[in-house]
PDB file of C-alpha atoms in Angstrom:
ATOM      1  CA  UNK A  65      81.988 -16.508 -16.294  1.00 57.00           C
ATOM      2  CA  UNK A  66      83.472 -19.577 -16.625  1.00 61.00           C
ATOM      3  CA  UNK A  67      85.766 -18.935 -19.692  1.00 68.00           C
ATOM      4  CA  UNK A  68      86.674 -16.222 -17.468  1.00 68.00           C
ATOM      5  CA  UNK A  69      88.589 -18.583 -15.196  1.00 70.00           C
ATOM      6  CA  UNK A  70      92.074 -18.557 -16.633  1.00 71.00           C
ATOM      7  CA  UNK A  71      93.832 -15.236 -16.537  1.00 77.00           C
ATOM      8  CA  UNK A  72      95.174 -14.873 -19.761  1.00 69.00           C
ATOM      9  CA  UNK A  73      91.572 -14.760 -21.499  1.00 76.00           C
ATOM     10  CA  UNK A  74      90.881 -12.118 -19.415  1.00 78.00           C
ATOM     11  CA  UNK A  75      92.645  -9.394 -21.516  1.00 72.00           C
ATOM     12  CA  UNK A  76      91.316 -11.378 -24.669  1.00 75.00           C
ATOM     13  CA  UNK A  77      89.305  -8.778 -27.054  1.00 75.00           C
ATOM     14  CA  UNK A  78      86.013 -10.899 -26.388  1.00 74.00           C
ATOM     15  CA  UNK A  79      86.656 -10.358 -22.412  1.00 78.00           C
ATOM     16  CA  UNK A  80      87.984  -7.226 -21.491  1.00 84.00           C
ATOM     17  CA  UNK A  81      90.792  -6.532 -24.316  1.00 82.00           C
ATOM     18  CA  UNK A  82      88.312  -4.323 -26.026  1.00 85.00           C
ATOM     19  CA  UNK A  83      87.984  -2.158 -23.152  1.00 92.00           C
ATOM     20  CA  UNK A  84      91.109  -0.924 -21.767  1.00 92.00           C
ATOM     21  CA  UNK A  85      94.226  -0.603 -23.964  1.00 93.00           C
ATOM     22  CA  UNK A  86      96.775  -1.714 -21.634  1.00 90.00           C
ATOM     23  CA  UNK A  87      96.254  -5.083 -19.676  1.00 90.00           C
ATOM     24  CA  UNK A  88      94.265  -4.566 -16.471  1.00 90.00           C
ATOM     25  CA  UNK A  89      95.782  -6.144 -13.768  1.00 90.00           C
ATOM     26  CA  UNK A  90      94.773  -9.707 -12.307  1.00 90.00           C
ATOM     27  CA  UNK A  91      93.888  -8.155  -9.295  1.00 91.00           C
ATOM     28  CA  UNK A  92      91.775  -5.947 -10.198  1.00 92.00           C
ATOM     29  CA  UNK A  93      89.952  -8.614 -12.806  1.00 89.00           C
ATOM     30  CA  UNK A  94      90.128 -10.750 -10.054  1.00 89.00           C
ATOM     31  CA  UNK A  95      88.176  -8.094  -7.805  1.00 92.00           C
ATOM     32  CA  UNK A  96      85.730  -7.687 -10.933  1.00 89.00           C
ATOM     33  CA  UNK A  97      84.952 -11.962 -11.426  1.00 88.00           C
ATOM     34  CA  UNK A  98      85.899 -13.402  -8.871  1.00 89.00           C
ATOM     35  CA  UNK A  99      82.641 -13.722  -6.694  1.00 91.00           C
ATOM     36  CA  UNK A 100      80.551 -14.806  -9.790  1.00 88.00           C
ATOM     37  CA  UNK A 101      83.343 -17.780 -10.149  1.00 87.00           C
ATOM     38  CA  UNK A 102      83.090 -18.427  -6.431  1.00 90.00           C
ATOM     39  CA  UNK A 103      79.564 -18.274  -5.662  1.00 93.00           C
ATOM     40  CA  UNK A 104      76.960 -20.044  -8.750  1.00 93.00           C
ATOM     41  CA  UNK A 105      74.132 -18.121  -7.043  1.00 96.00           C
ATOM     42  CA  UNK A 106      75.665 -14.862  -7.660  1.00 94.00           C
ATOM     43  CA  UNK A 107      76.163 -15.934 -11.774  1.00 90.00           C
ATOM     44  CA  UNK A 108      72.772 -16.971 -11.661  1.00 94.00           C
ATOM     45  CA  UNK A 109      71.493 -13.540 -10.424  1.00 95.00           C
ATOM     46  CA  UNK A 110      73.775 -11.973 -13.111  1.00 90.00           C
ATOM     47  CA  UNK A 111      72.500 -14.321 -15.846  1.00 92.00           C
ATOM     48  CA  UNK A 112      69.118 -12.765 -14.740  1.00 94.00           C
ATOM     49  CA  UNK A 113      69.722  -9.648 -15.051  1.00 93.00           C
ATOM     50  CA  UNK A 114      71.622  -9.926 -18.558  1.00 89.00           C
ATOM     51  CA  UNK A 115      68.008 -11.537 -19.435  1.00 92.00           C
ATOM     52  CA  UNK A 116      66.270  -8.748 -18.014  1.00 90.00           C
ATOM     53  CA  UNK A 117      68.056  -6.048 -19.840  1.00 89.00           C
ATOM     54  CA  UNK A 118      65.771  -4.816 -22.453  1.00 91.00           C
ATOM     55  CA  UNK A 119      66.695  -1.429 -24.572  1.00 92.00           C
ATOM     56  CA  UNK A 120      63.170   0.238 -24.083  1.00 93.00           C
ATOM     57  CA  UNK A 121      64.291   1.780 -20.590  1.00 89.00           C
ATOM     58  CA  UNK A 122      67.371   2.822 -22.344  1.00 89.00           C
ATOM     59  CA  UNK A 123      65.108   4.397 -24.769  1.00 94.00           C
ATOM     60  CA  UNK A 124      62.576   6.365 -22.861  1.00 95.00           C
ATOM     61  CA  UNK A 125      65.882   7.251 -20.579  1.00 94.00           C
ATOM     62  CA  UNK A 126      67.947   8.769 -23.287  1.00 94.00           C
ATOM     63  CA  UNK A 127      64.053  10.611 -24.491  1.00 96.00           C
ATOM     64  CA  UNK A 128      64.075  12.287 -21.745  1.00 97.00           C
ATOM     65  CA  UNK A 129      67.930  13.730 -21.208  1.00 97.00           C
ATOM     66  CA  UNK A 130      66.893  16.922 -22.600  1.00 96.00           C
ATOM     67  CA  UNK A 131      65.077  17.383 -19.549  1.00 97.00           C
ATOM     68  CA  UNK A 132      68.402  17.052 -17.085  1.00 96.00           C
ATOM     69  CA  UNK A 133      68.778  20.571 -15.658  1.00 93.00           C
ATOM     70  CA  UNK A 134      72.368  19.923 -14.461  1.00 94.00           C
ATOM     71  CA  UNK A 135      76.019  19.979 -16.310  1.00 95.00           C
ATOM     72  CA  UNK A 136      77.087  16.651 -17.933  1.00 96.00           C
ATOM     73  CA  UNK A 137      80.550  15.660 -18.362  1.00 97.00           C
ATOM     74  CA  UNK A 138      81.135  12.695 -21.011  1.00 98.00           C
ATOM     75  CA  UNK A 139      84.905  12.019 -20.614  1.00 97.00           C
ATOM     76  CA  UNK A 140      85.383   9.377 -23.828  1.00 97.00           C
ATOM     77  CA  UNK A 141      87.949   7.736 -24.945  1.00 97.00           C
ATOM     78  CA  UNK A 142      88.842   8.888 -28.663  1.00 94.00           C
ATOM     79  CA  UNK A 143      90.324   5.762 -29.595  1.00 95.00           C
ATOM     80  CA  UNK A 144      87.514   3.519 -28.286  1.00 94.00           C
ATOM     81  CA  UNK A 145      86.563   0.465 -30.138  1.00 91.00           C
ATOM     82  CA  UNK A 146      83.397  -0.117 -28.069  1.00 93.00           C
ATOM     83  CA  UNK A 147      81.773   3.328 -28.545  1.00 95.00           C
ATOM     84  CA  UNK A 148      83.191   4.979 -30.763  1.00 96.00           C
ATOM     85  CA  UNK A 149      84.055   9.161 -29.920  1.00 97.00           C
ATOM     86  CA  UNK A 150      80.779  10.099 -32.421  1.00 97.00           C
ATOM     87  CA  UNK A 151      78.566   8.216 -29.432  1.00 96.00           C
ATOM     88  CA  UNK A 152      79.719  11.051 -27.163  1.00 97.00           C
ATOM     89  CA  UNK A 153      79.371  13.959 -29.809  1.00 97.00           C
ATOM     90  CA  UNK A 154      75.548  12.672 -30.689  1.00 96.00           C
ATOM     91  CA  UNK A 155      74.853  12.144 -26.882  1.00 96.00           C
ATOM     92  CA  UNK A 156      76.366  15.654 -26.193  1.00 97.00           C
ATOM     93  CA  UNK A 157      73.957  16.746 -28.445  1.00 97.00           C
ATOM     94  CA  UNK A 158      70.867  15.262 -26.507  1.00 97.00           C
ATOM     95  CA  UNK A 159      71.742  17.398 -23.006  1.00 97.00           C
ATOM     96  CA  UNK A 160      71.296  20.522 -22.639  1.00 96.00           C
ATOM     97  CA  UNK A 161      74.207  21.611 -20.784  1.00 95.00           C
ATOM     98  CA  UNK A 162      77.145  18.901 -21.602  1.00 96.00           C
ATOM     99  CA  UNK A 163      80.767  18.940 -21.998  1.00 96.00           C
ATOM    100  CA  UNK A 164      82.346  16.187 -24.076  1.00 98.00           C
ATOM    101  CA  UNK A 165      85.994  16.065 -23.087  1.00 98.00           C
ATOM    102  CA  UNK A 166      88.152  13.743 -25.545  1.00 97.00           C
ATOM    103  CA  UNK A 167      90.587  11.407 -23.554  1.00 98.00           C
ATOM    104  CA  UNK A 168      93.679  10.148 -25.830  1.00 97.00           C
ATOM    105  CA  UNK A 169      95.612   7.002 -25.157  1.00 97.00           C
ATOM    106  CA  UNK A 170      92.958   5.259 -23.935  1.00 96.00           C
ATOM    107  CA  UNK A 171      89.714   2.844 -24.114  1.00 96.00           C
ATOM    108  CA  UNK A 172      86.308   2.667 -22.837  1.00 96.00           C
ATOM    109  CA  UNK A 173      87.832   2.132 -19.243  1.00 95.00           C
ATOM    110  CA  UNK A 174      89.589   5.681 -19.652  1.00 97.00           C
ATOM    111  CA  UNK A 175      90.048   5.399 -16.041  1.00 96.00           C
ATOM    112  CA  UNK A 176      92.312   2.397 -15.953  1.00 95.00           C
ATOM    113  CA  UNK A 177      93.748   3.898 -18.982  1.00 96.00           C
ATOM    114  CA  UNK A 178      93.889   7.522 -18.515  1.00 97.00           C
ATOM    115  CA  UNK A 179      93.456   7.819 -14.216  1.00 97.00           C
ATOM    116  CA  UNK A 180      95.515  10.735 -14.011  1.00 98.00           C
ATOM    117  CA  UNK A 181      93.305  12.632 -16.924  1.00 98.00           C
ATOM    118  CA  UNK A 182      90.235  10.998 -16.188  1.00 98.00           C
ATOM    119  CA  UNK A 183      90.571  13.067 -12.575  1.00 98.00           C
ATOM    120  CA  UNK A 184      92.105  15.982 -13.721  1.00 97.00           C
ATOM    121  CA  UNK A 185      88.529  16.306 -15.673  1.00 98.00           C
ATOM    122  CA  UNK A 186      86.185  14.942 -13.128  1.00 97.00           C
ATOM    123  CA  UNK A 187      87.629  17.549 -10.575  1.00 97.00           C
ATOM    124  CA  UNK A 188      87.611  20.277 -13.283  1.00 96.00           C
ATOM    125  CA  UNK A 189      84.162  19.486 -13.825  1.00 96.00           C
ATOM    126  CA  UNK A 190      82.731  20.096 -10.053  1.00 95.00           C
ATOM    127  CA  UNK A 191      84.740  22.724  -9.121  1.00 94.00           C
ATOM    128  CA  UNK A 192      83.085  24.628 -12.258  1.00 90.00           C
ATOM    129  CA  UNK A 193      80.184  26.590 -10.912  1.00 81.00           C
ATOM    130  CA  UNK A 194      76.468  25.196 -11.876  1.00 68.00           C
ATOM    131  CA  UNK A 195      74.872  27.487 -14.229  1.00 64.00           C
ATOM    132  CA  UNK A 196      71.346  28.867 -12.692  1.00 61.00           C
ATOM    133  CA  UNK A 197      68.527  27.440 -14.463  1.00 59.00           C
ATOM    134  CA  UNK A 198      66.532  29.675 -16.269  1.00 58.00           C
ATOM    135  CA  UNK A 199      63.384  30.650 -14.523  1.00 52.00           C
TER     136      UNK A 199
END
């Protein structure tokens, strides 16, 4: 968190420079960082978590998302340097019912990036009506 400190590195490719393709705003970095820089107890929580994090419950999760029963949306960045577009098309795969929308211009924060098309999809998404499971 600490190399986080000074602005400029925030926008750095090892910080967040990989994830949005336009600088992100101090503030909202700020917003982000800001408490862990603050407050050592909350980067001590966060360093136990990050030691925590093991890829087995992100294994039997992603076993079991061919049992999800509702409509998935995976709005992904297609020039993402992060996760790449195939990561959506192979997790598309594993749902039953998903939509993988492609969002251009944009990074794994296609939100920052892309708001106004990153909404336009979300609000496509539930107003479309929920297919009936079958019985």
């Amino acid at each position: 968190a600490q190399s986080l400190r000074p602005r400029f590195a925030r926008n750095l490719p090892p910080a967040f420079g990989w994830l949005a393709k336009r600088k992100i705003p101090h503030d909202i970095t700020d917003a982000w960082i800001g408490p862990g820089l603050a407050d050592r107890r909350i980067r001590r929580d966060v360093s136990t978590i990050l030691r925590g994090i093991s890829k087995r419950y992100t294994q039997e999760a992603a076993a079991r998302f061919g049992e999800v029963e509702l409509p998935v949306l995976l709005a992904w960045a297609s020039e993402d340097k992060v996760f790449p577009f195939e990561h959506a098309e192979r997790l598309g795969r594993a749902f039953p019912d998903a939509r993988v929308e492609r969002i251009e211009d944009s990074y794994t924060y296609v939100s920052l990036d892309q708001p106004g098309r990153t909404a336009q999809l979300i609000a496509e998404f539930a107003r479309a009506p929920a297919a009936t499971p079958a019985a």
